[in-house]
Amino acid sequence: MEQVKDENIVENVESKDNSVESTTTTNETSTETPSDQIYVPNSTLHSMVIFGLPKYLDSKKFTKFLEQNNVQFKKIKKIVKESFGIVSFDSVEDRDKYLEYFQGFQYDDKTKLKTEAKEEKSDRMKRKYEEKESEKKEDNRESKLQTIEEIVCPWYNIPYEEQLRKKKKQIEKVMINIKSTTRKESFHNLPQWLVKRDKTKEEKMCCKLEEIVPSPVTENYRNKAQYTIGYDVDKKPCVGFSLGRTGNGVTIVADPTNAPLISKRSNEIRRLFNEYITEPNLGSNRKPFDKNSHSGFWRQLTVRDFTSGETMATIQFNHKGLTAEELETEKNNLKNYFKSLPEEQRITSLSVQAYDGISNAAPVDLAVETIDGPEFIHENLLGCQFRVSANAFFQINTKATELLYSKVLDWAQVSQDTTLLDICCGTGTIGQCISKKVKKVIGLEISPDAVTDSINNAKLNQINNAEYIVGKAEDTLPTLLTKSNGGKDQEFIGIVDPPRGGLHGDVLKAIRTFEPIKKLVYVSCNQNSLIPDAAKLCKGISKTMKGTPFVPTKAIAFDLFPHTDLVELVVLFERVENNTTTSNTTTTTTTTTTNSETQGLENEKEKEENEKEEEDKKRKRDENEEIENENNEKKEIKLEN
């Protein structure tokens, strides 16, 4: 293992070595050439690596050691703090001679040296070139088109049970990372829960992880699909999915009928619209948007298809260069086409969106105009009904979402005395599903439109104990604390279901400092943002993160996205209780122990910081010495030339 480690170090040093070697050559123009014609500076030198040298040995002392053994070398390299040195010769014969000479050489009473031939730069470049070319031939994914299955459902060919096992392993790594990140965040004040779990050793994860919950449906489960409108491989207009990234020059769109995620009703609406833009006699002679020339009309079709039976289609087009009259004609033609369809094929809500930007994605709050039917459609969740507008967020797997929300309700352990804080509540789905079991629901949301939807949904579900506040959570939470008289004699439980970017730092601070929240249920759609959020919630008290820390107590994953690598994770955090509520003796002992442990940790951290500072100083001295040695080597090389 030690020899492998040294070999890795050699690879890292080579880049530094090359900077010295390059001083003896003239500049060459970089061109793509066959591997056997690659020109490499100083490629005629033949080198070996000597392992087992003292770390204090520098280039001068290493040179003296070689001269004492009558070694006729061309060049040497030795870095302080590394246990190996590199010696270069003019011929393979000389190198092989000293390879044998120093193999097992008794350097001192305790150390025997080891030697190994070093792969030359020319050989290494040739090998890497050939490996790269071989990889291109075997799997050149950037230059070839992906299939619809690879784009929409990359795990479609993996048995579902195996998919669940893979996702469980992903989540286990997340749980381990939460623990390690919390430790790093708590450098000066390690929380007691982490100290105790570190002592057990067997708890690698931050808390217990329950078995992953599979999706009740694995085929045709998506209730929302966004289709690109472009051209297929035969240059014909097509409504489907792009077969690659536009940044890689791929703009071809393919029919997604075989993709197992898309609902049958959604695919039928897509097919009908595909006919509309390809058949001139149906009312449209406009062309799809071309991402290269940024010209054309039709851009995107978004379809929502709910278990309630209601459907919505939003068609995005490029209005640049068209008059208001021309746009009105297109909207009327579109409306008449869908209204002329048989009853079973008609759409509940039809809307359009004008967008002339260059990027594929339009702003999330870009206005939508409804041209037929209501501005929203409805979906049912756990006995509640929710209206969903074109720009509103809603979970894409309704059946699996019901299982997830049921678990959130179970873990929250609410009662009729509970005030539920639905932080980042969106349209109010989670809070309203729980509203009948709590005293009051208070939803906090920064988006005014989302709060309007929440209020309307509360009226729709005849919920009278829900209140929604517009504003930043870091501003509204302290206001609630004042209104609630510091939360005394009240039970607060928080729920967060943030977007993929996670919670804002100020929101995390507000939750930490709002002490009345004893439990927090975190629903994560992106575990990369959950890890730092959890660390901030659970780290020790500091100047930047005040308030009693939370403790992760249990977690569970829900597969809302079969045939992909995505998963939804729910983590229950509970506030750490002070151990000062028993007897006076117990209180004194606990406090003394805690202070002693804390002082010990602080002393240990201070010692580590001092050692690290000394190491940094020594490293800088060594680096300065090495730079001086390299400069001397460069001078010697120039004199030789």
XYZ file of C-alpha atoms in Angstrom:
641
model
C 0.000 0.000 0.000
C 2.873 2.405 0.858
C 4.460 1.860 -2.543
C 1.168 2.589 -4.328
C 0.878 5.782 -2.314
C 4.371 6.819 -3.387
C 3.527 6.084 -7.023
C 0.540 8.415 -6.801
C 2.777 11.097 -5.354
C 5.156 10.674 -8.284
C 2.327 11.356 -10.710
C 1.480 14.568 -8.847
C 5.079 15.749 -8.857
C 5.564 15.264 -12.588
C 3.659 18.406 -13.460
C 6.101 20.386 -11.317
C 9.044 18.581 -12.862
C 7.824 19.351 -16.355
C 7.970 23.086 -15.668
C 11.734 22.726 -15.164
C 12.224 20.464 -18.150
C 10.447 22.847 -20.471
C 13.192 25.459 -20.018
C 15.554 23.434 -22.202
C 13.317 23.395 -25.269
C 11.811 25.735 -27.796
C 8.086 26.363 -28.060
C 6.162 23.927 -30.216
C 2.829 24.563 -31.926
C 0.104 22.303 -30.474
C -1.501 20.269 -33.242
C -3.399 17.018 -33.264
C -1.046 14.283 -34.437
C -0.972 10.482 -34.366
C 0.212 9.034 -31.072
C 3.467 7.734 -32.561
C 4.378 11.240 -33.791
C 3.798 13.159 -30.545
C 6.789 15.399 -29.788
C 7.675 15.700 -26.118
C 10.498 17.908 -24.691
C 13.388 15.955 -23.090
C 11.749 12.684 -24.099
C 15.255 11.191 -24.584
C 15.882 11.124 -20.833
C 15.244 7.871 -18.959
C 14.294 8.108 -15.300
C 13.882 6.006 -12.209
C 12.239 6.603 -8.841
C 14.007 5.791 -5.578
C 11.607 5.111 -2.678
C 12.413 5.111 1.042
C 14.475 8.305 1.220
C 14.251 10.481 4.359
C 11.635 13.213 4.060
C 14.063 15.889 5.299
C 16.361 15.225 2.329
C 16.429 18.135 -0.149
C 17.837 18.355 -3.676
C 21.373 19.322 -2.529
C 21.641 16.483 -0.019
C 20.153 14.038 -2.520
C 22.751 15.117 -5.116
C 25.536 14.615 -2.580
C 24.214 11.121 -1.776
C 24.240 10.166 -5.476
C 27.737 11.566 -6.024
C 29.034 9.571 -3.057
C 27.821 6.457 -4.891
C 29.417 7.555 -8.199
C 26.094 7.913 -10.015
C 26.489 9.632 -13.425
C 23.066 11.265 -13.701
C 21.699 13.906 -16.035
C 19.073 15.369 -13.732
C 17.528 14.804 -10.280
C 14.375 15.775 -8.405
C 13.757 15.596 -4.642
C 11.057 17.459 -2.727
C 11.303 17.957 1.013
C 8.592 16.083 2.959
C 8.361 13.384 0.256
C 10.013 9.978 0.679
C 11.102 9.496 -2.922
C 13.456 11.053 -5.458
C 13.667 11.013 -9.260
C 16.937 10.459 -11.136
C 17.234 10.883 -14.930
C 19.894 9.406 -17.240
C 20.902 9.757 -20.883
C 20.511 6.064 -21.656
C 18.301 3.139 -20.699
C 21.444 1.127 -19.880
C 22.560 3.615 -17.215
C 19.087 3.759 -15.719
C 18.743 -0.036 -15.571
C 22.209 -0.301 -14.030
C 21.284 1.930 -11.086
C 17.817 0.430 -10.824
C 19.525 -2.799 -9.843
C 22.211 -1.041 -7.758
C 19.781 0.816 -5.473
C 17.185 -1.961 -5.212
C 17.450 -3.050 -1.561
C 20.260 -0.523 -0.923
C 20.875 -0.115 2.827
C 20.482 3.671 3.287
C 20.865 3.541 7.066
C 20.428 1.053 9.896
C 16.640 0.929 9.454
C 15.916 1.802 5.832
C 16.296 -0.156 2.617
C 15.624 1.634 -0.651
C 13.343 0.491 -3.450
C 13.548 1.477 -7.108
C 11.188 1.567 -10.020
C 11.427 2.715 -13.633
C 9.486 5.922 -14.226
C 7.157 6.113 -17.201
C 8.521 8.793 -19.486
C 6.421 11.722 -20.587
C 6.401 10.618 -24.215
C 5.246 7.113 -23.291
C 2.640 8.456 -20.911
C 1.240 10.915 -23.455
C 1.096 8.208 -26.091
C -0.663 5.808 -23.699
C -3.226 8.408 -22.640
C -3.848 9.359 -26.260
C -4.505 5.730 -27.188
C -6.769 5.242 -24.140
C -8.753 8.321 -25.071
C -9.166 7.182 -28.649
C -10.254 3.752 -27.433
C -12.884 5.290 -25.150
C -14.235 7.354 -28.031
C -14.688 4.243 -30.138
C -16.344 2.267 -27.329
C -18.678 4.898 -25.926
C -18.683 8.261 -27.653
C -21.835 9.511 -25.910
C -21.210 13.204 -26.522
C -21.096 12.771 -30.289
C -23.937 10.278 -30.704
C -27.635 10.801 -30.159
C -29.230 9.425 -27.045
C -32.420 7.438 -27.185
C -35.698 8.707 -25.743
C -35.390 6.147 -22.945
C -31.897 7.429 -22.022
C -33.164 11.019 -21.949
C -36.453 10.558 -20.068
C -35.841 7.458 -17.936
C -32.120 6.537 -17.807
C -32.775 3.550 -15.493
C -35.528 2.051 -17.652
C -33.518 -1.114 -18.349
C -32.731 -1.768 -14.653
C -35.174 -4.043 -12.762
C -37.244 -1.956 -10.344
C -36.044 -3.802 -7.229
C -32.464 -3.056 -8.261
C -33.383 0.615 -8.782
C -34.622 0.783 -5.189
C -31.400 -0.810 -3.911
C -29.314 1.734 -5.823
C -31.368 4.622 -4.463
C -31.049 3.303 -0.931
C -27.264 3.297 -1.279
C -27.411 6.878 -2.542
C -29.403 7.933 0.506
C -27.081 6.086 2.892
C -24.180 8.151 1.550
C -26.236 11.304 2.094
C -26.891 10.339 5.710
C -23.178 9.735 6.277
C -22.325 13.078 4.660
C -24.801 14.915 6.895
C -22.932 13.620 9.930
C -19.452 14.465 8.600
C -20.544 17.902 7.342
C -22.111 18.717 10.710
C -18.815 17.825 12.365
C -16.913 20.168 10.040
C -19.441 22.944 10.632
C -19.034 22.490 14.410
C -15.260 22.912 14.522
C -15.184 24.835 17.808
C -18.336 23.465 19.451
C -19.247 19.880 18.662
C -22.910 19.210 19.581
C -23.448 16.614 22.310
C -25.611 14.369 20.121
C -22.727 14.017 17.694
C -20.251 13.329 20.486
C -22.444 10.522 21.835
C -23.009 8.943 18.414
C -19.302 9.147 17.628
C -18.614 7.083 20.734
C -20.838 4.249 19.520
C -18.771 3.930 16.303
C -21.375 1.719 14.610
C -23.553 4.715 13.742
C -21.968 5.881 10.498
C -25.157 7.623 9.400
C -26.541 10.680 11.170
C -29.694 8.764 12.187
C -31.748 5.655 11.507
C -32.819 5.196 7.876
C -36.024 3.269 7.254
C -36.646 1.147 4.171
C -37.306 3.056 0.964
C -40.993 3.258 -0.028
C -41.580 2.184 -3.645
C -43.928 4.059 -5.942
C -47.438 2.527 -6.208
C -47.173 3.059 -9.977
C -43.976 2.725 -12.007
C -45.353 3.264 -15.523
C -47.085 6.351 -16.968
C -46.970 8.034 -13.543
C -45.992 11.611 -14.477
C -48.845 14.098 -14.255
C -46.787 16.793 -15.992
C -44.653 16.726 -19.143
C -42.841 19.504 -20.998
C -42.395 18.694 -24.685
C -39.946 20.451 -26.993
C -41.190 21.493 -30.429
C -38.503 21.125 -33.090
C -37.390 18.893 -35.946
C -36.769 15.146 -35.985
C -33.848 13.349 -37.612
C -35.610 13.602 -41.010
C -36.024 17.388 -40.622
C -39.775 17.061 -40.082
C -41.638 19.050 -37.372
C -41.899 17.030 -34.159
C -43.309 17.497 -30.649
C -41.297 15.390 -28.198
C -37.976 15.449 -26.374
C -34.549 16.605 -27.500
C -32.030 13.797 -28.025
C -29.158 15.719 -26.492
C -27.973 19.033 -25.171
C -28.215 22.129 -27.324
C -24.794 23.129 -25.986
C -23.359 20.011 -27.641
C -24.967 20.940 -30.940
C -27.853 18.469 -30.644
C -31.249 19.960 -31.541
C -32.985 16.855 -32.914
C -36.353 16.061 -31.303
C -37.878 12.556 -31.161
C -41.301 11.030 -30.538
C -41.581 10.009 -26.825
C -44.368 7.440 -27.236
C -42.138 4.608 -25.968
C -41.071 6.457 -22.820
C -42.675 4.586 -19.863
C -42.965 7.673 -17.637
C -45.372 9.754 -19.727
C -49.094 9.241 -19.123
C -51.128 7.921 -22.023
C -53.467 10.906 -21.926
C -50.529 13.322 -22.017
C -49.004 11.513 -24.977
C -52.369 11.625 -26.782
C -52.571 15.424 -26.342
C -49.009 15.676 -27.610
C -49.867 13.571 -30.663
C -52.915 15.730 -31.467
C -50.864 18.908 -31.295
C -48.138 17.295 -33.407
C -50.757 16.716 -36.088
C -51.899 20.332 -35.811
C -48.454 21.799 -36.572
C -47.625 19.286 -39.332
C -50.922 19.379 -41.249
C -51.427 22.800 -42.937
C -55.122 22.136 -43.543
C -55.730 22.002 -39.766
C -55.140 25.721 -39.355
C -51.411 26.421 -38.866
C -48.563 26.959 -41.303
C -46.082 28.218 -38.715
C -42.729 26.447 -38.286
C -41.117 25.111 -35.092
C -38.563 27.256 -33.328
C -34.980 26.722 -34.555
C -32.521 26.909 -31.648
C -29.601 27.670 -33.948
C -31.107 30.557 -35.945
C -33.548 31.572 -33.162
C -36.324 31.783 -35.697
C -39.648 29.981 -35.974
C -42.893 30.061 -33.989
C -43.758 26.940 -31.926
C -41.446 26.364 -28.933
C -42.900 24.157 -26.176
C -45.977 22.212 -25.092
C -46.640 21.601 -21.373
C -49.332 19.077 -20.445
C -50.797 18.367 -17.006
C -52.946 15.252 -16.604
C -54.425 14.642 -13.140
C -56.156 11.684 -11.531
C -59.244 13.921 -11.265
C -59.638 13.512 -15.040
C -58.891 17.189 -15.724
C -56.185 18.181 -18.208
C -54.321 21.362 -19.082
C -52.207 22.259 -22.114
C -49.977 25.336 -22.272
C -48.406 26.135 -25.632
C -45.402 28.425 -25.769
C -44.568 30.324 -28.965
C -42.089 32.912 -30.235
C -44.035 36.102 -30.902
C -41.092 38.131 -32.173
C -41.871 39.966 -35.418
C -45.601 39.184 -35.414
C -48.394 41.719 -35.139
C -51.109 41.560 -32.523
C -53.577 40.626 -35.253
C -51.426 37.725 -36.450
C -51.044 36.423 -32.906
C -54.792 36.637 -32.334
C -55.391 34.601 -35.496
C -53.004 31.884 -34.275
C -54.710 31.727 -30.872
C -58.172 31.481 -32.447
C -57.050 28.728 -34.827
C -55.539 26.799 -31.926
C -58.661 27.196 -29.811
C -60.964 26.104 -32.649
C -58.850 23.036 -33.379
C -59.030 21.650 -29.825
C -62.718 22.531 -29.488
C -63.459 20.594 -32.688
C -62.066 17.355 -31.244
C -64.382 14.604 -29.976
C -65.531 15.001 -26.356
C -63.151 12.346 -24.995
C -60.135 14.146 -26.537
C -60.911 17.686 -25.389
C -58.806 19.615 -22.879
C -60.127 21.157 -19.663
C -57.886 24.246 -19.838
C -55.976 25.597 -22.856
C -53.495 28.459 -22.511
C -50.640 30.095 -24.397
C -47.403 31.781 -23.394
C -45.451 34.291 -25.513
C -41.667 34.009 -25.138
C -38.982 35.361 -27.476
C -35.899 34.723 -25.337
C -32.817 32.856 -26.563
C -32.545 30.374 -23.669
C -34.722 27.268 -23.631
C -36.272 27.971 -20.245
C -38.628 30.927 -19.870
C -38.802 32.827 -16.553
C -40.907 30.888 -14.030
C -43.236 33.831 -13.500
C -43.758 34.616 -17.200
C -47.438 35.415 -17.829
C -49.769 32.760 -19.241
C -52.980 33.599 -21.140
C -55.913 31.193 -20.922
C -57.751 31.026 -24.269
C -60.245 28.265 -23.479
C -61.630 26.858 -20.217
C -60.727 27.838 -16.628
C -57.332 29.199 -15.561
C -56.704 26.156 -13.378
C -57.482 22.469 -13.023
C -57.931 20.318 -9.886
C -56.131 17.382 -8.295
C -57.075 15.314 -5.218
C -54.717 14.505 -2.348
C -55.660 12.716 0.909
C -59.272 13.836 0.740
C -58.449 17.448 -0.167
C -58.852 19.141 -3.530
C -56.302 21.571 -4.900
C -56.506 23.922 -7.827
C -53.370 24.097 -9.960
C -52.597 26.890 -12.401
C -50.176 26.779 -15.321
C -47.132 28.098 -13.427
C -47.871 26.428 -10.084
C -45.635 23.720 -8.599
C -47.244 20.352 -7.899
C -45.679 16.938 -7.229
C -45.529 14.913 -10.458
C -46.462 11.515 -8.941
C -49.832 11.892 -7.203
C -50.171 8.357 -5.780
C -46.654 8.323 -4.311
C -47.131 11.859 -2.967
C -50.089 10.663 -0.880
C -47.814 8.094 0.783
C -45.184 10.754 1.419
C -47.633 13.236 2.960
C -49.110 10.482 5.151
C -45.639 9.771 6.559
C -45.051 13.481 7.192
C -48.310 13.585 9.170
C -47.329 10.466 11.109
C -43.858 11.721 12.039
C -45.007 15.226 12.947
C -47.121 13.685 15.760
C -49.482 16.650 15.724
C -52.420 17.141 18.071
C -55.312 19.523 18.504
C -52.942 21.731 20.511
C -50.390 21.975 17.693
C -49.687 25.102 15.694
C -48.239 23.860 12.405
C -45.769 26.135 10.638
C -45.788 25.297 6.925
C -42.574 27.069 5.925
C -42.137 27.658 2.185
C -45.701 26.368 1.872
C -46.221 26.975 -1.862
C -49.890 26.341 -2.648
C -50.485 24.936 0.854
C -50.815 21.221 0.030
C -48.997 19.660 3.006
C -50.454 21.968 5.653
C -54.021 21.633 4.393
C -53.780 17.829 4.289
C -52.937 17.969 8.016
C -55.198 20.898 8.957
C -58.012 18.783 10.445
C -55.657 17.284 13.045
C -54.111 20.517 14.363
C -55.158 23.654 16.188
C -53.915 26.004 13.471
C -51.897 26.067 10.241
C -49.677 29.055 9.507
C -48.206 29.083 6.022
C -45.162 31.229 5.218
C -44.402 31.910 1.566
C -42.444 34.576 -0.289
C -44.504 34.323 -3.509
C -47.755 36.378 -3.470
C -49.266 34.232 -6.262
C -48.632 31.040 -4.285
C -50.252 32.559 -1.195
C -53.306 33.485 -3.292
C -53.537 29.845 -4.427
C -53.198 28.683 -0.803
C -56.035 30.918 0.339
C -58.289 29.763 -2.506
C -57.465 26.111 -1.796
C -58.320 26.602 1.876
C -61.730 27.979 0.878
C -62.197 25.127 -1.600
C -61.536 22.575 1.164
C -63.576 24.491 3.757
C -60.548 24.938 5.994
C -61.020 27.693 8.569
C -57.940 27.231 10.739
C -55.315 28.179 8.118
C -53.538 31.520 7.885
C -51.072 32.496 5.143
C -48.432 35.206 5.395
C -46.532 36.721 2.469
C -42.889 37.521 3.117
C -39.459 36.107 3.861
C -39.421 33.454 6.562
C -36.524 35.206 8.289
C -38.809 38.229 8.692
C -42.135 36.533 9.432
C -40.903 33.944 11.975
C -39.689 36.532 14.523
C -43.027 38.347 14.159
C -44.836 35.112 14.991
C -42.598 34.691 18.037
C -43.667 38.104 19.314
C -47.350 37.423 18.687
C -47.173 34.069 20.450
C -45.595 35.555 23.601
C -42.355 33.698 22.990
C -44.184 30.452 22.294
C -44.780 29.761 25.968
C -47.272 26.987 26.682
C -47.692 26.423 22.930
C -46.759 23.485 20.724
C -45.106 24.425 17.420
C -44.112 21.921 14.733
C -42.479 22.976 11.483
C -42.608 21.464 7.987
C -40.375 22.529 5.095
C -40.534 21.382 1.475
C -38.020 23.699 -0.229
C -37.145 23.928 -3.943
C -34.084 22.121 -5.301
C -31.763 24.879 -4.123
C -32.687 24.209 -0.490
C -33.368 26.746 2.246
C -31.870 30.231 2.318
C -29.282 30.718 5.057
C -31.417 33.352 6.767
C -34.384 30.961 6.838
C -32.225 28.329 8.543
C -31.106 30.912 11.116
C -34.728 31.932 11.737
C -35.777 28.301 12.312
C -32.850 27.724 14.704
C -33.608 30.831 16.755
C -37.373 30.164 16.879
C -37.040 27.940 19.966
C -40.764 27.029 20.209
C -40.321 24.741 17.159
C -39.565 21.406 18.823
C -39.902 19.276 15.684
C -39.081 19.963 12.051
C -39.972 17.655 9.164
C -37.758 18.347 6.143
C -38.939 17.066 2.731
C -36.024 17.062 0.281
C -36.169 16.659 -3.495
C -32.439 17.411 -3.834
C -30.157 15.799 -1.273
C -27.153 17.897 -2.350
C -28.860 20.908 -0.770
C -30.210 18.926 2.190
C -26.703 18.085 3.454
C -25.562 21.682 4.160
C -29.038 22.631 5.402
C -29.064 19.746 7.891
C -25.557 20.620 9.070
C -26.624 24.183 9.862
C -29.720 22.985 11.707
C -27.741 20.490 13.800
C -24.324 22.118 14.331
C -23.206 23.424 17.695
C -24.161 26.933 18.786
C -21.971 29.588 17.187
C -21.950 33.312 16.455
C -23.477 32.694 13.016
C -25.971 30.010 14.078
C -27.619 30.680 17.418
C -30.465 28.754 19.014
C -30.551 25.233 20.396
C -29.462 22.767 17.688
C -31.737 20.095 16.241
C -30.940 16.385 16.172
C -31.757 14.162 13.159
C -33.752 11.262 14.626
C -34.972 9.267 11.610
C -35.260 9.400 7.836
C -37.110 7.653 5.028
C -36.978 7.857 1.223
C -39.917 7.766 -1.191
C -39.486 6.825 -4.822
C -41.536 9.471 -6.614
C -39.440 9.094 -9.766
C -39.165 5.457 -10.963
C -36.662 4.734 -13.764
C -34.534 7.765 -12.795
C -31.844 8.377 -10.165
C -34.018 10.925 -8.334
C -35.671 10.262 -4.976
C -37.575 12.202 -2.291
C -36.146 12.081 1.246
C -37.941 12.939 4.506
C -35.875 13.666 7.645
C -37.284 14.301 11.118
C -35.302 16.800 13.220
C -36.039 17.256 16.915
C -34.808 20.009 19.205
C -32.179 19.014 21.770
C -33.656 19.102 25.286
C -31.603 20.636 28.137
C -30.540 18.111 30.790
C -31.260 20.526 33.654
C -34.817 19.580 34.574
C -34.226 16.763 37.059
C -32.696 17.323 40.524
C -30.217 19.957 41.636
C -27.517 17.312 42.067
C -28.146 15.890 38.617
C -28.216 19.372 37.142
C -24.869 20.294 38.689
C -23.265 17.036 37.606
C -24.626 17.284 34.070
C -23.551 20.891 33.733
C -20.069 20.149 35.102
C -19.659 17.173 32.806
C -20.878 19.106 29.819
C -18.596 22.062 30.596
C -15.671 19.703 31.105
C -16.317 17.928 27.805
C -16.776 21.243 26.022
C -13.557 22.660 27.522
C -11.706 19.502 26.550
C -12.967 19.724 22.996
C -12.039 23.398 22.790
C -8.521 22.681 24.098
C -8.140 19.861 21.602
C -9.328 22.065 18.742
C -6.968 24.847 19.837
C -4.094 22.370 19.903
C -5.008 21.150 16.406
C -5.124 24.740 15.156
C -1.680 25.468 16.614
C -0.241 22.301 15.058
C -1.826 23.182 11.741
C -0.338 26.684 11.923
C 3.134 25.240 12.614
C 2.731 22.801 9.707
C 1.752 25.650 7.395
C 4.819 27.639 8.429
C 7.079 24.642 7.851
C 5.413 23.912 4.514
C 6.005 27.507 3.371
C 9.661 27.294 4.415
C 10.027 24.017 2.511
C 8.309 25.450 -0.543
C 10.579 28.508 -0.538
C 13.609 26.263 -0.234
C 12.340 24.064 -3.064
C 11.732 27.087 -5.293
C 15.281 28.247 -4.621
C 16.607 24.778 -5.491
C 14.597 24.673 -8.721
C 15.902 28.114 -9.698
C 19.430 26.861 -9.136
C 18.647 23.814 -11.297
C 17.345 26.062 -14.072
C 20.563 28.091 -13.938
C 22.605 24.893 -14.178
C 20.562 23.689 -17.158
C 21.033 26.998 -18.966
C 24.779 26.840 -18.326
C 24.873 23.295 -19.727
C 23.066 24.423 -22.886
